[in-house]
Structure formats: C-alpha cells, structure tokens
C-alpha cells in the first residue's frame, strides 16, 4: 500500500520550535512558518530587523509540506493569460520576479549551506489529450514577449517520456522543500529570529503599535505584522472574494535512476498534470542501504476544495495517466494531497492588507506557485517594510482589481453562493452507524448539521459542521482526513481544530 503522506514529510524530521510563553516586543511579527513566512523572516533579519515567527502548528506544517516543489518562471495560468490580465509589462515583471525567486532560493542554499537538493533542470510544456499545437505556439510567443528563455521542440530532449511538440523553458529548478525550509529556519535562528511553534495567532491589529494576540493569551507588540498563513484569517472578505481554494493530488512512484530525465513536465490541460523527479536513496526511503532510487512525482486532478470526495478514483486516474506516459514508473510509494489558493487573475496577493492599517501585510493566493510566490513575498515585503521602492509592488498589490478578471470573479462567487444551499440538503449519510473507522461524514441531528468523525477505536467525535468564517457547511476530505470548507478554503483537522484561515477558530463544540 502507498504511504498516505508526502515524500517530504516522510524524509525529514519535525523541526523543534517551542511555544511562546511570554509577551514579546519585536520589530516584525510574522504569522506562519511556511516558505512565505520564513523567507520574509530571513530576509528581514539580514537587514538587521528583530523578527519573531509564530506558527499554530510548527515549521513546515502547512502546504509547504504538501507541495511538489517545481520552481518555474513559466506561470501556471500561462503567459498568454497573464499578458491578457496584466498587460505586457505585467507579464514581463511576473517572469522577472519568478526568475528572481528561483535565483534567491539557489543563493540562500549556497550562502547558508542548505543541502536541499536544489537542482537546475529544464521545464517542458506539452500538449494535453486532443489539444492543438496552436496552444503552445501562442504560449511560445507570449512567453518570449515576457522575457522567458524558451524554445519549441518537436519532442522533449529527454529519456523516458515521449512528449510530442513541446516548449522547453531553460534554467528552471527543483528542490526538497522541507530540507530547504528547515535549513532556512536554522539560518533564521542563527540571525536572531525567534521561531515559536504550537502558537496560534487569534488576532492581529496594526496602527502605531501592531499587536498580535495568541491563543494562550500572550501579546506580541511590533512595528509591523505579516500574515503568511497561506489563507489569511486577518481578512474577512476583501481578499477571499478574489481567490478560490482548490484541492490537488500527487503520487510518487519508484523509477530506476537514468530511466527518466530529471526535469519539470506539465501539460496544457485544465486542470493540468505536473511531473518531476526526486533523486533519493533506499536509505532515505526507510531502507538499509544507499542504493540510489528516483521517485517520479505526478500531480493533478484538482477540484474546488470541499466539493468532491472521490479521492481514491482521482489517485487511480493519476496513476493510469502516469503509466501511459512514463512506462518506466514502478510501484506507487506515496499518495498525498493539499490545497492551493487560485486568484482570479493568476498571480499572488503580496503587500499591504486591504482595509487594514499601513503596517499589516499579507501574502496569499499562491496560484499553485507558492514556492516562488512565497519567495517573491520575502523579497517584496522586506522592501515594503523598509520603505524601499520595489518594481513588483503594483503587480502583486492585494488591493488590485483587474477588469479582465471579472468573469472569473463572478464564476467563483456564484459557486460560493451555491454552497449555502447545502444547509437545505440531507447529510452525507442517514446514520452515524454508516461511518467506518478513520472516516467522517456530515449528518443531520436534531435539525442541525454535525461533522462526525469516527476514530480507529470506534469513538465518535462531533462538532458543528458550520464553518465559523461565514457559515458554509464543511465537508469531509478522505484523502487528507480533514474537514474542508467549500466556500473560501478554511480547513479543520478531523477533530475540528482549525488549521487554515480564513476561519479564526475551531468548529463549535456542543453539536
Ligand atoms: C499537491 C501540491 C502541489 C504543489 N506544487 C507546487 C509546485 O510545484 N510549485 C509551487 O511553487 N507551488 C506548489 N504548490 C503550492 C505551494 O506548496 C504552496 O503555495 C506553498 O507551500 C504555500 O506556502 P505558505 O508559506 O504560503 O503557506 P504554508 O506552507 O501553508 O504555511 C502557512 C503556515 O501558517 C500556519 N498558520 C495558519 N494559521 C495560523 C494562525 N492563525 N496562527 C499561526 N500560524 C498559522 C500554518 O500552520 C502553516 O504552517 C503545491 C501545493 C500542493 C498542495
Ligand atoms: S471559509 Fe468562508 S465560510 Fe468557510
């Protein structure tokens, strides 16, 4: 049976970060110890700022542990689309900023001696089933205009995969995201950054003195606050109506080294498939020798979060897709999934938090490119906090509205409105007796929707199924064993404890 965990979690230890036990005064308080929060902390510390990072769980406990860690300057939504939405200058700045992010990760790995297996590789965009060559021809032109180093090939110059006509993007990269994050956390601590795990921020306010309050009742006073929680709990609607949560799936299969060329591969489908190789060894995978092994990682099958519960079928489709195209793939060793926040115009929101004080900053809307967007956040927010000009500030401004994004905005918000009809529907199952161990379902009890989880001993755990953000009904996610909100992406663990905003508190007890 494949392991139900990410390759990265399986091959790193937990990073030890103690909880915050006192009040604190600091220059900058960062909420969230994923790639966005820690990169920002690191770069601010290099500029001489005193920084504290608090995380409700721990270093790399969020989506950074679930990524596939492609580092690319080709935008997921395509340069053609970015050009349409943000104009030629916007497309050029997007390309430049993602390229700078990859360079920054490479430089940090070098300067801080982080063995994150950073590797420069080519990226190949190939045609999806039944797609016309015209699609990559148009993308070739848009990518060139944006400044990408790209060329068209009749066939990818790789072994192990017959791509057909494709675009080759030079000097892309890949790495082990948790080895990087742990190295970055150590580099932060060497530079005086204080990192606290098991410390949930329950509120953050700006003004003359910004204050972050924690669930244990401590206050952190700072000159500036950065919310880097992937999906911000500090914003009720301004940002959340402009982005939508999607769930995405990944598998990892053994391949003998040399049979597939290490590279980034992705197709033109929507949702698209994304592929890369991780060079590993039997020992890293839990064996007792150092025989090299490659893991072929294949991702895709995205759907709106909380709106599908057929995880097994999706993993099986991914596997079939992989076997059709990468015949060298061996047994599937890993299956995992996670959430990405798709903005209505294809780029992240990084900058001042809309409708908030001047010294409250946010990074969200990873758009499936959170490794590079998170790193761009570090570079951009450092400049904003130090009151320096930055050429990318307008492009990533969280308050922006692009007229070309209106249709997407309407589509996603209509979808959210539709989710409220689930108040009127029956539960997932008639009786809790039908819930098998390690599973959950929404049931109607005394006219109320209740999220019920049955643990492996058979004990039932009940919470209200009403999301504390804006009242949608959560749904059970069998792949991750979480309760996911279909409206704006709040997530709760199987016992109802909040993991991800915008909800700022747990599912109510007393259901
Ligand atoms: C399957 C999959 C594949 C992906 N592939 C790629 C890829 O190939 N390339 C790419 O660039 N991106 C990819 N992504 C996206 C990328 O992984 C994420 O966008 C990125 O990791 C987000 O980083 P982050 O720092 O913003 O958030 P996170 O890593 O989620 O960190 C946020 C942290 O905030 C903490 N937190 C939340 N609320 C609070 C609170 N109230 N108080 C304190 N702490 C809090 C959480 O515990 C968490 O540790 C992928 C994502 C998935 C799921
Ligand atoms: S995340 Fe908005 S209602 Fe649940």
Tab-separated table of C-alpha atoms in Angstrom, residues 75-450:
chain	number	residue	atom	x	y	z
A	75	UNK	CA	3.271	30.972	-14.941
A	76	UNK	CA	0.754	28.144	-14.251
A	77	UNK	CA	-2.067	30.123	-15.861
A	78	UNK	CA	0.194	30.713	-18.918
A	79	UNK	CA	1.883	33.909	-20.047
A	80	UNK	CA	-0.842	34.323	-22.654
A	81	UNK	CA	-3.355	34.720	-19.836
A	82	UNK	CA	-1.067	36.896	-17.684
A	83	UNK	CA	-0.489	39.112	-20.699
A	84	UNK	CA	-4.274	39.468	-21.171
A	85	UNK	CA	-4.891	40.241	-17.488
A	86	UNK	CA	-1.848	42.305	-16.534
A	87	UNK	CA	-0.579	43.647	-19.871
A	88	UNK	CA	2.893	43.249	-21.432
A	89	UNK	CA	4.712	44.980	-18.550
A	90	UNK	CA	2.872	42.843	-16.007
A	91	UNK	CA	3.832	39.650	-17.849
A	92	UNK	CA	7.458	40.775	-18.018
A	93	UNK	CA	7.543	41.615	-14.295
A	94	UNK	CA	5.872	38.302	-13.443
A	95	UNK	CA	8.551	36.406	-15.362
A	96	UNK	CA	11.334	38.517	-13.846
A	97	UNK	CA	10.059	38.091	-10.276
A	98	UNK	CA	9.653	34.298	-10.518
A	99	UNK	CA	13.127	34.028	-12.045
A	100	UNK	CA	14.484	36.176	-9.192
A	101	UNK	CA	12.750	33.868	-6.700
A	102	UNK	CA	14.486	30.792	-8.133
A	103	UNK	CA	17.828	32.632	-8.049
A	104	UNK	CA	17.163	33.673	-4.439
A	105	UNK	CA	16.479	30.090	-3.331
A	106	UNK	CA	19.680	28.952	-5.056
A	107	UNK	CA	21.669	31.753	-3.423
A	108	UNK	CA	20.271	31.078	0.057
A	109	UNK	CA	21.060	27.359	-0.307
A	110	UNK	CA	24.657	28.310	-1.199
A	111	UNK	CA	25.214	31.029	1.394
A	112	UNK	CA	23.617	29.099	4.253
A	113	UNK	CA	24.969	25.665	3.187
A	114	UNK	CA	21.462	24.177	2.976
A	115	UNK	CA	21.519	20.689	1.444
A	116	UNK	CA	18.058	20.995	-0.118
A	117	UNK	CA	18.995	19.037	-3.278
A	118	UNK	CA	18.492	22.223	-5.295
A	119	UNK	CA	18.987	21.353	-8.932
A	120	UNK	CA	18.640	23.364	-12.151
A	121	UNK	CA	16.534	21.469	-14.692
A	122	UNK	CA	14.643	22.234	-17.899
A	123	UNK	CA	10.864	22.610	-17.873
A	124	UNK	CA	8.704	21.138	-20.658
A	125	UNK	CA	5.172	22.237	-21.509
A	126	UNK	CA	3.490	19.636	-23.718
A	127	UNK	CA	0.043	19.187	-25.261
A	128	UNK	CA	-2.819	17.650	-23.330
A	129	UNK	CA	-5.006	14.909	-24.810
A	130	UNK	CA	-6.572	16.194	-28.056
A	131	UNK	CA	-5.072	19.694	-27.700
A	132	UNK	CA	-3.916	21.615	-30.785
A	133	UNK	CA	-0.307	22.651	-31.434
A	134	UNK	CA	-1.586	26.222	-31.800
A	135	UNK	CA	-1.837	26.365	-27.981
A	136	UNK	CA	1.878	26.032	-27.420
A	137	UNK	CA	2.655	28.260	-30.428
A	138	UNK	CA	0.647	31.065	-28.818
A	139	UNK	CA	2.284	30.410	-25.458
A	140	UNK	CA	5.731	30.450	-27.080
A	141	UNK	CA	5.121	33.944	-28.363
A	142	UNK	CA	3.651	35.218	-25.077
A	143	UNK	CA	6.499	33.672	-23.045
A	144	UNK	CA	9.138	35.205	-25.313
A	145	UNK	CA	7.497	38.627	-25.026
A	146	UNK	CA	7.594	38.230	-21.232
A	147	UNK	CA	11.333	37.523	-21.399
A	148	UNK	CA	11.380	33.764	-20.756
A	149	UNK	CA	14.214	31.684	-22.208
A	150	UNK	CA	12.055	29.303	-24.187
A	151	UNK	CA	12.129	27.330	-27.432
A	152	UNK	CA	9.814	24.947	-29.261
A	153	UNK	CA	10.910	21.346	-29.867
A	154	UNK	CA	9.223	18.544	-31.874
A	155	UNK	CA	9.963	16.237	-28.951
A	156	UNK	CA	11.423	16.881	-25.475
A	157	UNK	CA	15.161	16.078	-25.416
A	158	UNK	CA	14.755	13.647	-22.521
A	159	UNK	CA	14.650	9.916	-21.926
A	160	UNK	CA	11.624	8.066	-20.586
A	161	UNK	CA	8.899	10.323	-21.928
A	162	UNK	CA	7.522	10.904	-25.426
A	163	UNK	CA	6.132	14.418	-25.211
A	164	UNK	CA	5.373	15.291	-28.825
A	165	UNK	CA	5.635	19.010	-29.684
A	166	UNK	CA	6.562	20.990	-26.582
A	167	UNK	CA	8.098	24.176	-25.230
A	168	UNK	CA	11.380	23.948	-23.338
A	169	UNK	CA	11.996	26.508	-20.587
A	170	UNK	CA	15.675	26.687	-19.626
A	171	UNK	CA	17.107	27.071	-16.104
A	172	UNK	CA	14.060	26.087	-14.073
A	173	UNK	CA	14.726	24.205	-10.825
A	174	UNK	CA	13.540	21.736	-8.199
A	175	UNK	CA	14.399	21.010	-4.583
A	176	UNK	CA	13.329	19.203	-1.403
A	177	UNK	CA	11.022	21.815	0.154
A	178	UNK	CA	11.235	20.673	3.779
A	179	UNK	CA	15.018	20.267	3.767
A	180	UNK	CA	15.095	23.834	2.430
A	181	UNK	CA	12.605	25.120	4.995
A	182	UNK	CA	14.433	23.510	7.917
A	183	UNK	CA	17.739	24.935	6.665
A	184	UNK	CA	16.084	28.330	6.324
A	185	UNK	CA	14.669	28.086	9.869
A	186	UNK	CA	18.155	27.320	11.224
A	187	UNK	CA	19.626	30.224	9.219
A	188	UNK	CA	16.880	32.478	10.646
A	189	UNK	CA	17.674	31.384	14.201
A	190	UNK	CA	21.415	31.971	13.635
A	191	UNK	CA	20.458	35.547	12.714
A	192	UNK	CA	18.405	36.042	15.869
A	193	UNK	CA	14.906	35.261	14.548
A	194	UNK	CA	12.756	33.686	17.265
A	195	UNK	CA	10.506	30.907	15.970
A	196	UNK	CA	7.584	29.636	18.047
A	197	UNK	CA	5.554	26.525	17.247
A	198	UNK	CA	2.185	25.496	18.764
A	199	UNK	CA	1.383	29.225	18.955
A	200	UNK	CA	-1.807	30.251	17.192
A	201	UNK	CA	-2.360	33.914	16.430
A	202	UNK	CA	-6.005	34.727	17.105
A	203	UNK	CA	-5.930	38.400	16.146
A	204	UNK	CA	-3.608	40.908	14.534
A	205	UNK	CA	-4.118	44.651	14.531
A	206	UNK	CA	-1.968	47.435	13.090
A	207	UNK	CA	-1.519	51.084	13.955
A	208	UNK	CA	1.093	52.982	15.978
A	209	UNK	CA	1.861	49.705	17.653
A	210	UNK	CA	0.831	46.499	15.912
A	211	UNK	CA	-0.346	43.747	18.261
A	212	UNK	CA	-0.663	40.034	17.599
A	213	UNK	CA	-2.538	38.093	20.273
A	214	UNK	CA	-2.049	34.376	20.683
A	215	UNK	CA	-4.451	31.623	21.685
A	216	UNK	CA	-2.582	31.254	25.003
A	217	UNK	CA	-3.233	34.890	25.859
A	218	UNK	CA	0.182	36.435	25.051
A	219	UNK	CA	0.689	39.665	23.132
A	220	UNK	CA	3.426	40.378	20.601
A	221	UNK	CA	3.973	44.106	20.068
A	222	UNK	CA	5.665	45.051	16.795
A	223	UNK	CA	6.224	47.827	14.259
A	224	UNK	CA	4.794	45.607	11.509
A	225	UNK	CA	2.864	42.343	11.139
A	226	UNK	CA	2.935	39.899	8.218
A	227	UNK	CA	0.164	37.318	7.814
A	228	UNK	CA	1.780	34.422	5.938
A	229	UNK	CA	-0.775	31.757	6.820
A	230	UNK	CA	-1.422	30.710	3.210
A	231	UNK	CA	-5.056	31.792	3.568
A	232	UNK	CA	-5.334	34.842	5.836
A	233	UNK	CA	-7.536	34.819	8.948
A	234	UNK	CA	-6.964	38.600	9.250
A	235	UNK	CA	-9.234	39.340	6.278
A	236	UNK	CA	-12.952	38.621	6.254
A	237	UNK	CA	-13.923	39.179	2.619
A	238	UNK	CA	-11.735	41.713	0.746
A	239	UNK	CA	-9.270	39.070	-0.432
A	240	UNK	CA	-11.404	35.955	-0.058
A	241	UNK	CA	-13.854	37.031	-2.769
A	242	UNK	CA	-10.898	37.307	-5.184
A	243	UNK	CA	-9.432	33.843	-4.632
A	244	UNK	CA	-10.763	30.302	-4.514
A	245	UNK	CA	-9.447	27.135	-2.788
A	246	UNK	CA	-8.665	24.097	-4.935
A	247	UNK	CA	-7.632	20.643	-3.770
A	248	UNK	CA	-4.872	18.915	-5.757
A	249	UNK	CA	-3.434	15.376	-5.616
A	250	UNK	CA	0.051	13.879	-6.003
A	251	UNK	CA	1.567	10.395	-6.219
A	252	UNK	CA	5.207	9.277	-6.052
A	253	UNK	CA	6.418	6.114	-7.805
A	254	UNK	CA	9.834	4.418	-7.826
A	255	UNK	CA	11.901	4.604	-11.018
A	256	UNK	CA	15.371	3.179	-11.592
A	257	UNK	CA	17.861	6.073	-11.916
A	258	UNK	CA	18.579	7.030	-15.512
A	259	UNK	CA	15.278	5.850	-16.971
A	260	UNK	CA	13.574	9.270	-16.789
A	261	UNK	CA	15.415	12.586	-17.205
A	262	UNK	CA	15.105	14.901	-14.172
A	263	UNK	CA	13.064	17.845	-15.424
A	264	UNK	CA	9.782	19.625	-14.803
A	265	UNK	CA	6.958	18.460	-17.056
A	266	UNK	CA	3.422	19.794	-17.301
A	267	UNK	CA	0.641	19.724	-19.900
A	268	UNK	CA	-1.890	22.178	-21.327
A	269	UNK	CA	-4.951	20.540	-19.753
A	270	UNK	CA	-7.163	22.272	-17.194
A	271	UNK	CA	-6.606	21.071	-14.538
A	272	UNK	CA	-3.165	20.240	-15.774
A	273	UNK	CA	-0.819	17.378	-14.877
A	274	UNK	CA	2.554	18.246	-13.339
A	275	UNK	CA	5.522	15.909	-13.102
A	276	UNK	CA	9.078	15.912	-11.731
A	277	UNK	CA	11.710	13.540	-10.398
A	278	UNK	CA	13.223	13.458	-6.906
A	279	UNK	CA	16.601	11.786	-6.572
A	280	UNK	CA	16.608	9.669	-3.455
A	281	UNK	CA	18.077	6.504	-2.000
A	282	UNK	CA	16.767	3.363	-0.357
A	283	UNK	CA	18.033	4.673	2.995
A	284	UNK	CA	16.167	7.984	2.649
A	285	UNK	CA	13.015	5.973	1.926
A	286	UNK	CA	13.450	3.867	5.062
A	287	UNK	CA	15.636	1.045	3.644
A	288	UNK	CA	19.010	-0.172	4.947
A	289	UNK	CA	21.318	0.649	2.015
A	290	UNK	CA	22.342	3.622	-0.075
A	291	UNK	CA	21.252	2.274	-3.459
A	292	UNK	CA	20.061	5.310	-5.455
A	293	UNK	CA	16.360	5.480	-6.310
A	294	UNK	CA	14.395	8.093	-8.194
A	295	UNK	CA	10.843	8.977	-7.242
A	296	UNK	CA	8.660	10.128	-10.114
A	297	UNK	CA	6.129	12.623	-8.753
A	298	UNK	CA	2.914	13.163	-10.692
A	299	UNK	CA	0.251	15.677	-9.659
A	300	UNK	CA	-3.123	16.910	-10.866
A	301	UNK	CA	-6.843	16.022	-10.649
A	302	UNK	CA	-7.616	19.398	-8.987
A	303	UNK	CA	-11.138	20.260	-7.912
A	304	UNK	CA	-12.745	23.041	-5.913
A	305	UNK	CA	-11.979	22.341	-2.238
A	306	UNK	CA	-14.719	20.592	-0.313
A	307	UNK	CA	-16.674	19.790	-3.479
A	308	UNK	CA	-15.562	16.205	-4.260
A	309	UNK	CA	-14.972	13.157	-2.101
A	310	UNK	CA	-13.693	10.617	-4.637
A	311	UNK	CA	-10.012	10.768	-3.674
A	312	UNK	CA	-9.300	7.103	-4.478
A	313	UNK	CA	-10.653	7.466	-8.004
A	314	UNK	CA	-8.529	10.564	-8.530
A	315	UNK	CA	-5.338	8.839	-7.317
A	316	UNK	CA	-6.132	5.903	-9.643
A	317	UNK	CA	-6.629	8.213	-12.629
A	318	UNK	CA	-3.302	9.920	-11.877
A	319	UNK	CA	-1.589	6.533	-11.773
A	320	UNK	CA	-3.127	5.449	-15.097
A	321	UNK	CA	-2.082	8.764	-16.666
A	322	UNK	CA	1.462	8.261	-15.367
A	323	UNK	CA	1.737	4.650	-16.625
A	324	UNK	CA	0.511	5.648	-20.103
A	325	UNK	CA	3.216	8.293	-20.428
A	326	UNK	CA	6.091	7.147	-18.201
A	327	UNK	CA	6.309	3.363	-18.758
A	328	UNK	CA	9.404	3.125	-16.533
A	329	UNK	CA	7.366	4.053	-13.426
A	330	UNK	CA	7.400	1.309	-10.772
A	331	UNK	CA	5.277	0.857	-7.666
A	332	UNK	CA	3.471	3.880	-6.253
A	333	UNK	CA	5.028	4.574	-2.844
A	334	UNK	CA	3.336	7.842	-1.867
A	335	UNK	CA	-0.095	9.415	-2.174
A	336	UNK	CA	-0.855	12.846	-0.799
A	337	UNK	CA	-2.924	15.944	-1.459
A	338	UNK	CA	-3.211	19.579	-0.433
A	339	UNK	CA	-4.819	22.900	-1.136
A	340	UNK	CA	-3.843	25.775	-3.395
A	341	UNK	CA	-5.446	29.228	-3.470
A	342	UNK	CA	-6.253	30.318	-7.031
A	343	UNK	CA	-6.629	34.071	-7.519
A	344	UNK	CA	-8.946	35.442	-10.187
A	345	UNK	CA	-6.009	36.909	-12.143
A	346	UNK	CA	-3.339	34.204	-11.850
A	347	UNK	CA	-0.863	35.951	-9.517
A	348	UNK	CA	-0.455	36.034	-5.729
A	349	UNK	CA	-1.556	38.851	-3.418
A	350	UNK	CA	1.505	40.264	-1.653
A	351	UNK	CA	1.625	43.631	0.096
A	352	UNK	CA	-0.445	45.776	2.445
A	353	UNK	CA	-3.558	44.038	3.745
A	354	UNK	CA	-6.569	45.777	2.138
A	355	UNK	CA	-8.844	47.764	4.504
A	356	UNK	CA	-6.230	47.485	7.278
A	357	UNK	CA	-3.609	49.717	8.908
A	358	UNK	CA	-0.476	50.555	6.893
A	359	UNK	CA	1.753	48.201	8.849
A	360	UNK	CA	-0.249	44.983	8.352
A	361	UNK	CA	0.989	42.958	5.389
A	362	UNK	CA	-0.287	39.789	3.771
A	363	UNK	CA	0.852	37.086	1.379
A	364	UNK	CA	-1.749	34.728	-0.055
A	365	UNK	CA	-3.174	33.443	-3.361
A	366	UNK	CA	-0.273	31.154	-4.228
A	367	UNK	CA	-1.953	30.177	-7.539
A	368	UNK	CA	-0.205	26.799	-7.410
A	369	UNK	CA	3.189	28.550	-7.478
A	370	UNK	CA	3.653	29.132	-3.758
A	371	UNK	CA	7.333	28.174	-3.721
A	372	UNK	CA	8.215	31.088	-5.983
A	373	UNK	CA	5.358	33.380	-4.882
A	374	UNK	CA	6.380	32.751	-1.239
A	375	UNK	CA	9.945	33.719	-2.072
A	376	UNK	CA	8.806	36.783	-4.024
A	377	UNK	CA	6.863	37.704	-0.867
A	378	UNK	CA	10.094	37.640	1.133
A	379	UNK	CA	11.815	39.981	-1.336
A	380	UNK	CA	8.857	42.328	-1.828
A	381	UNK	CA	7.642	42.575	1.779
A	382	UNK	CA	11.185	43.257	3.003
A	383	UNK	CA	11.313	46.274	0.671
A	384	UNK	CA	7.836	47.467	1.681
A	385	UNK	CA	8.598	47.165	5.403
A	386	UNK	CA	11.900	49.002	4.927
A	387	UNK	CA	10.043	51.656	2.874
A	388	UNK	CA	12.065	50.905	-0.258
A	389	UNK	CA	10.622	51.030	-3.772
A	390	UNK	CA	10.051	47.674	-5.437
A	391	UNK	CA	9.160	47.258	-9.146
A	392	UNK	CA	6.779	44.345	-8.407
A	393	UNK	CA	4.679	46.150	-5.750
A	394	UNK	CA	1.828	47.198	-8.061
A	395	UNK	CA	1.678	43.836	-9.857
A	396	UNK	CA	1.157	41.906	-6.605
A	397	UNK	CA	-0.836	44.582	-4.705
A	398	UNK	CA	-3.555	42.699	-2.741
A	399	UNK	CA	-5.975	45.599	-3.322
A	400	UNK	CA	-5.752	45.348	-7.129
A	401	UNK	CA	-8.738	44.772	-9.385
A	402	UNK	CA	-8.060	43.733	-12.988
A	403	UNK	CA	-11.026	44.267	-15.296
A	404	UNK	CA	-10.161	41.135	-17.305
A	405	UNK	CA	-10.670	39.025	-14.160
A	406	UNK	CA	-14.372	39.929	-13.784
A	407	UNK	CA	-15.746	36.735	-15.360
A	408	UNK	CA	-13.624	34.536	-13.100
A	409	UNK	CA	-14.712	36.650	-10.105
A	410	UNK	CA	-18.405	36.174	-10.927
A	411	UNK	CA	-17.979	32.439	-11.613
A	412	UNK	CA	-16.203	31.712	-8.318
A	413	UNK	CA	-18.536	33.858	-6.193
A	414	UNK	CA	-21.622	32.271	-7.757
A	415	UNK	CA	-20.095	28.930	-6.862
A	416	UNK	CA	-19.680	30.145	-3.244
A	417	UNK	CA	-23.303	31.341	-3.137
A	418	UNK	CA	-24.431	27.906	-4.346
A	419	UNK	CA	-22.639	26.220	-1.425
A	420	UNK	CA	-25.105	27.782	1.015
A	421	UNK	CA	-27.834	25.575	-0.453
A	422	UNK	CA	-26.200	22.651	1.357
A	423	UNK	CA	-27.909	23.992	4.508
A	424	UNK	CA	-31.096	22.610	2.964
A	425	UNK	CA	-29.805	19.207	1.858
A	426	UNK	CA	-29.676	15.926	3.742
A	427	UNK	CA	-26.374	14.922	5.340
A	428	UNK	CA	-23.775	12.667	3.634
A	429	UNK	CA	-25.265	9.691	5.424
A	430	UNK	CA	-28.526	8.870	7.250
A	431	UNK	CA	-26.915	7.419	10.366
A	432	UNK	CA	-23.542	7.608	12.140
A	433	UNK	CA	-23.573	3.769	12.088
A	434	UNK	CA	-22.570	4.001	8.430
A	435	UNK	CA	-19.346	5.908	9.227
A	436	UNK	CA	-16.419	3.489	9.111
A	437	UNK	CA	-13.335	3.875	11.416
A	438	UNK	CA	-10.994	6.743	10.486
A	439	UNK	CA	-13.713	8.358	8.437
A	440	UNK	CA	-16.038	11.311	8.730
A	441	UNK	CA	-19.394	12.468	7.404
A	442	UNK	CA	-21.856	15.295	7.846
A	443	UNK	CA	-25.105	14.092	9.416
A	444	UNK	CA	-28.294	15.893	10.401
A	445	UNK	CA	-29.058	15.589	14.126
A	446	UNK	CA	-31.977	17.473	15.711
A	447	UNK	CA	-32.198	19.604	12.574
A	448	UNK	CA	-28.545	20.663	12.792
A	449	UNK	CA	-25.637	19.762	10.519
A	450	UNK	CA	-22.999	17.902	12.503
